[in-house]
mmCIF file with all atom_site columns, C-alpha atoms in Angstrom:
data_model
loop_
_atom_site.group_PDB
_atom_site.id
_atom_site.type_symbol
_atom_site.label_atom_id
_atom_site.label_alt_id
_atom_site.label_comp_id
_atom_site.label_asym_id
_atom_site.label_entity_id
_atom_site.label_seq_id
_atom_site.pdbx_PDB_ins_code
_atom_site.Cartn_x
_atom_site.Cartn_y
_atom_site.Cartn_z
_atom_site.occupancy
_atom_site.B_iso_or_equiv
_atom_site.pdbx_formal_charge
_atom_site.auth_seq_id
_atom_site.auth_comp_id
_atom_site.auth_asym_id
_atom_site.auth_atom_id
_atom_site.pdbx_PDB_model_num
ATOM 1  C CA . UNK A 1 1  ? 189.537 111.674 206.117 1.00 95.00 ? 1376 UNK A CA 1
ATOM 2  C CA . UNK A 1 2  ? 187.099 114.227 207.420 1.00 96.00 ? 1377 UNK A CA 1
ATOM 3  C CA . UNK A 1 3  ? 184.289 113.765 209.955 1.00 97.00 ? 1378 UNK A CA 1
ATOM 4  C CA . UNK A 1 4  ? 182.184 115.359 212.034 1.00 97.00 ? 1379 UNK A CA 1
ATOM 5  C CA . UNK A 1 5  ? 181.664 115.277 216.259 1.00 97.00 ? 1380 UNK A CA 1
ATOM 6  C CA . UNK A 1 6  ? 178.877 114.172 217.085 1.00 97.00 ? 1381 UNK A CA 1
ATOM 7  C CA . UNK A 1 7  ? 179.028 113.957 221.136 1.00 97.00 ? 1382 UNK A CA 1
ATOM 8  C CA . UNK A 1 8  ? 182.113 113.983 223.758 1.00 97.00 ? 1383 UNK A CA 1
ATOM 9  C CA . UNK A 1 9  ? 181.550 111.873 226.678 1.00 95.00 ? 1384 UNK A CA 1
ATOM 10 C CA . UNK A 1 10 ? 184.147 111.106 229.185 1.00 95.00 ? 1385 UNK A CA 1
ATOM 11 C CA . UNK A 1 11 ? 187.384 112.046 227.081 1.00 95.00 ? 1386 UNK A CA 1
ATOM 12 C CA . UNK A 1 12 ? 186.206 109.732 224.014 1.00 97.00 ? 1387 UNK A CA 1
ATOM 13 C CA . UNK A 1 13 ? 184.712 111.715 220.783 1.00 98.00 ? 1388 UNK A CA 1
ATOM 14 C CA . UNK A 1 14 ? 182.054 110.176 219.175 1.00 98.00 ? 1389 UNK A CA 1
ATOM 15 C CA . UNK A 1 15 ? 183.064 110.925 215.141 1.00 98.00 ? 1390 UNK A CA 1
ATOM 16 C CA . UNK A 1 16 ? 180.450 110.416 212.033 1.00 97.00 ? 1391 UNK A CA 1
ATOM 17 C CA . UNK A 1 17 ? 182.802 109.650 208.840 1.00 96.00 ? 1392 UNK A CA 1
ATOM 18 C CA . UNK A 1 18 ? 181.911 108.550 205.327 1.00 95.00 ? 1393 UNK A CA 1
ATOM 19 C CA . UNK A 1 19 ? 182.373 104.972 206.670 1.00 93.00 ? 1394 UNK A CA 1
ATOM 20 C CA . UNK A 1 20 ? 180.096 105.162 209.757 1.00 96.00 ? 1395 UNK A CA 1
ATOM 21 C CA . UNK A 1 21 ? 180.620 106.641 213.705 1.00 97.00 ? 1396 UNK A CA 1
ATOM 22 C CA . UNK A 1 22 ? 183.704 105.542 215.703 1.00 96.00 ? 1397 UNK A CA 1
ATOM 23 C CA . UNK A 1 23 ? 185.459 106.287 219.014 1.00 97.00 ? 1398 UNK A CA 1
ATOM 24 C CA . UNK A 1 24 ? 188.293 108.208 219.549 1.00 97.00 ? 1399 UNK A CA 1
ATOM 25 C CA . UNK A 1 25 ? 190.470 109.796 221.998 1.00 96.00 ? 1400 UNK A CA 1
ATOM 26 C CA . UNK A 1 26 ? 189.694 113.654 222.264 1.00 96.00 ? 1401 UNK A CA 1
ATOM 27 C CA . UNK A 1 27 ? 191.711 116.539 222.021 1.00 95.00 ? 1402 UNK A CA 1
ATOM 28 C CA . UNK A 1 28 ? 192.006 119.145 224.139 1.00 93.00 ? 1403 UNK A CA 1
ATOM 29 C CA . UNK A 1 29 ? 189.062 121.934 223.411 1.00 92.00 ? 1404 UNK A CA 1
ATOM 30 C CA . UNK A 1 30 ? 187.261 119.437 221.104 1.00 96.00 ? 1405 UNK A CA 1
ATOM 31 C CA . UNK A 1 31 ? 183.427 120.509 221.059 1.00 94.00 ? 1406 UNK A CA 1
ATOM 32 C CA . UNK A 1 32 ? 180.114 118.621 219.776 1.00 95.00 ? 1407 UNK A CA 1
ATOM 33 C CA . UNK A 1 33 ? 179.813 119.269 215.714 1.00 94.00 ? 1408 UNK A CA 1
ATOM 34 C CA . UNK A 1 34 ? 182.997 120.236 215.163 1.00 96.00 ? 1409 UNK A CA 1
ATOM 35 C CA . UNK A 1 35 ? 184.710 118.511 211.814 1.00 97.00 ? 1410 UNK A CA 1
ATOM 36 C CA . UNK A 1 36 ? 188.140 116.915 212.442 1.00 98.00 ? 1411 UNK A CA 1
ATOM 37 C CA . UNK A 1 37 ? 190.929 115.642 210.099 1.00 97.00 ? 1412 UNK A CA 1
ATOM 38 C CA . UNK A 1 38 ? 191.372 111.897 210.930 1.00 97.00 ? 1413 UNK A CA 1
ATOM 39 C CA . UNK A 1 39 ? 194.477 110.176 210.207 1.00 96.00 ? 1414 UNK A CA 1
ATOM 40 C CA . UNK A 1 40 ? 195.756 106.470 211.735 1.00 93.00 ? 1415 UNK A CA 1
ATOM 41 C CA . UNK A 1 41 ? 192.780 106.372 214.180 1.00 90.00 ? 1416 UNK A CA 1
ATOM 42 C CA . UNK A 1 42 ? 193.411 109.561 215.268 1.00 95.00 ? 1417 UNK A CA 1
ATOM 43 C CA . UNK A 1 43 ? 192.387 113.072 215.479 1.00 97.00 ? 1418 UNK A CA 1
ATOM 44 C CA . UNK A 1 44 ? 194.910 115.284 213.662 1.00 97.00 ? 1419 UNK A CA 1
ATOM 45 C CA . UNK A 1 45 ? 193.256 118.919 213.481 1.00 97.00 ? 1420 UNK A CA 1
ATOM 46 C CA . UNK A 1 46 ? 189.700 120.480 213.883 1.00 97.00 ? 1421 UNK A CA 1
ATOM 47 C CA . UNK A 1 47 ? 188.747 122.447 210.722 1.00 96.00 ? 1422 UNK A CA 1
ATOM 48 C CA . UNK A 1 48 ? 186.660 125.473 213.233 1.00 93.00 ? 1423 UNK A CA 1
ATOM 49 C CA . UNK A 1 49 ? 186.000 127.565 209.882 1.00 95.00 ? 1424 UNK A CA 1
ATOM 50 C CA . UNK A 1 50 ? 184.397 124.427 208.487 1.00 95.00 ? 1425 UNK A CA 1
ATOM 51 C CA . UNK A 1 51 ? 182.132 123.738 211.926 1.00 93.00 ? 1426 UNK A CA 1
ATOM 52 C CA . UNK A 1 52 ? 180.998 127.593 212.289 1.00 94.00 ? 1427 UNK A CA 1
ATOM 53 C CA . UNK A 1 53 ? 179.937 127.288 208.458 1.00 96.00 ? 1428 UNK A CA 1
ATOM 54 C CA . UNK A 1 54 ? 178.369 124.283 208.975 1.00 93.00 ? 1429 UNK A CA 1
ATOM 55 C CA . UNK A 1 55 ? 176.423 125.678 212.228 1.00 93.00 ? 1430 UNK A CA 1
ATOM 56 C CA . UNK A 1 56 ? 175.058 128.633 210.352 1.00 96.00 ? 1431 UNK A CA 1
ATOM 57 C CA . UNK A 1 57 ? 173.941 126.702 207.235 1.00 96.00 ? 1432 UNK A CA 1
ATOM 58 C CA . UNK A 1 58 ? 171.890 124.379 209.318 1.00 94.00 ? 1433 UNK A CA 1
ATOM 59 C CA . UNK A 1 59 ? 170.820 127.429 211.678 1.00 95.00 ? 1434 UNK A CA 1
ATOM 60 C CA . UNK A 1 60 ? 169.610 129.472 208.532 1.00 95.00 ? 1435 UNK A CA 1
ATOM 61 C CA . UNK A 1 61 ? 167.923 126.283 207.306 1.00 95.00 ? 1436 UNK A CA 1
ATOM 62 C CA . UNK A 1 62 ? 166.066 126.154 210.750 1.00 94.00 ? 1437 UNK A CA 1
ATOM 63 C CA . UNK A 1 63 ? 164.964 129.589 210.279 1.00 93.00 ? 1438 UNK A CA 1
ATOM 64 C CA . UNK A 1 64 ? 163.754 128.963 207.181 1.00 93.00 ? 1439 UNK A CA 1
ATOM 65 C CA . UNK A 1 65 ? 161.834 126.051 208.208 1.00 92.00 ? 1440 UNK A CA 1
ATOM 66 C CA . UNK A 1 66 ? 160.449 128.032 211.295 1.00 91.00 ? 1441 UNK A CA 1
ATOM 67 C CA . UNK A 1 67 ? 159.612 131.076 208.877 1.00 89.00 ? 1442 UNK A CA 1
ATOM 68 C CA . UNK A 1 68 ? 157.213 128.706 206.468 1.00 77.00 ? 1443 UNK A CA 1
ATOM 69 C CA . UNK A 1 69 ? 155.783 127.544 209.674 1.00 64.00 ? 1444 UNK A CA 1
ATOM 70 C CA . UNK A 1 70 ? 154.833 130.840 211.302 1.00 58.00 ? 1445 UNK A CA 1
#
């Protein structure tokens, strides 16, 4: 299962899945937004590909937004 970090706070990552937010333990360089592969309660692997193109989706939608705006 795949989900996505939502904050890091005192070694525990904070992870939205399909079935809601939970607590885990965090790995080692684990950053806010960044999608994980979960497995057994656990984070197995962070996808960084899949976070960057996540960032710049919603940073081009901001921009978008801001550009109707102005």
């Amino acid at each position: 299962m795949k989900g996505i970090v939502d904050r890091v706070e005192r070694g525990i990552a904070v992870v939205e899945t399909e079935n809601g937010m939970c607590e885990l333990p965090a790995v080692d360089g684990l950053r806010d937004g960044d999608v994980v592969e979960l497995r057994d309660g656990a984070i197995v692997a962070i996808d960084r590909a899949e976070a960057q193109a996540r960032r710049a989706r919603m940073q081009a939608r901001l921009d978008r937004m801001l550009k109707r705006d102005g």
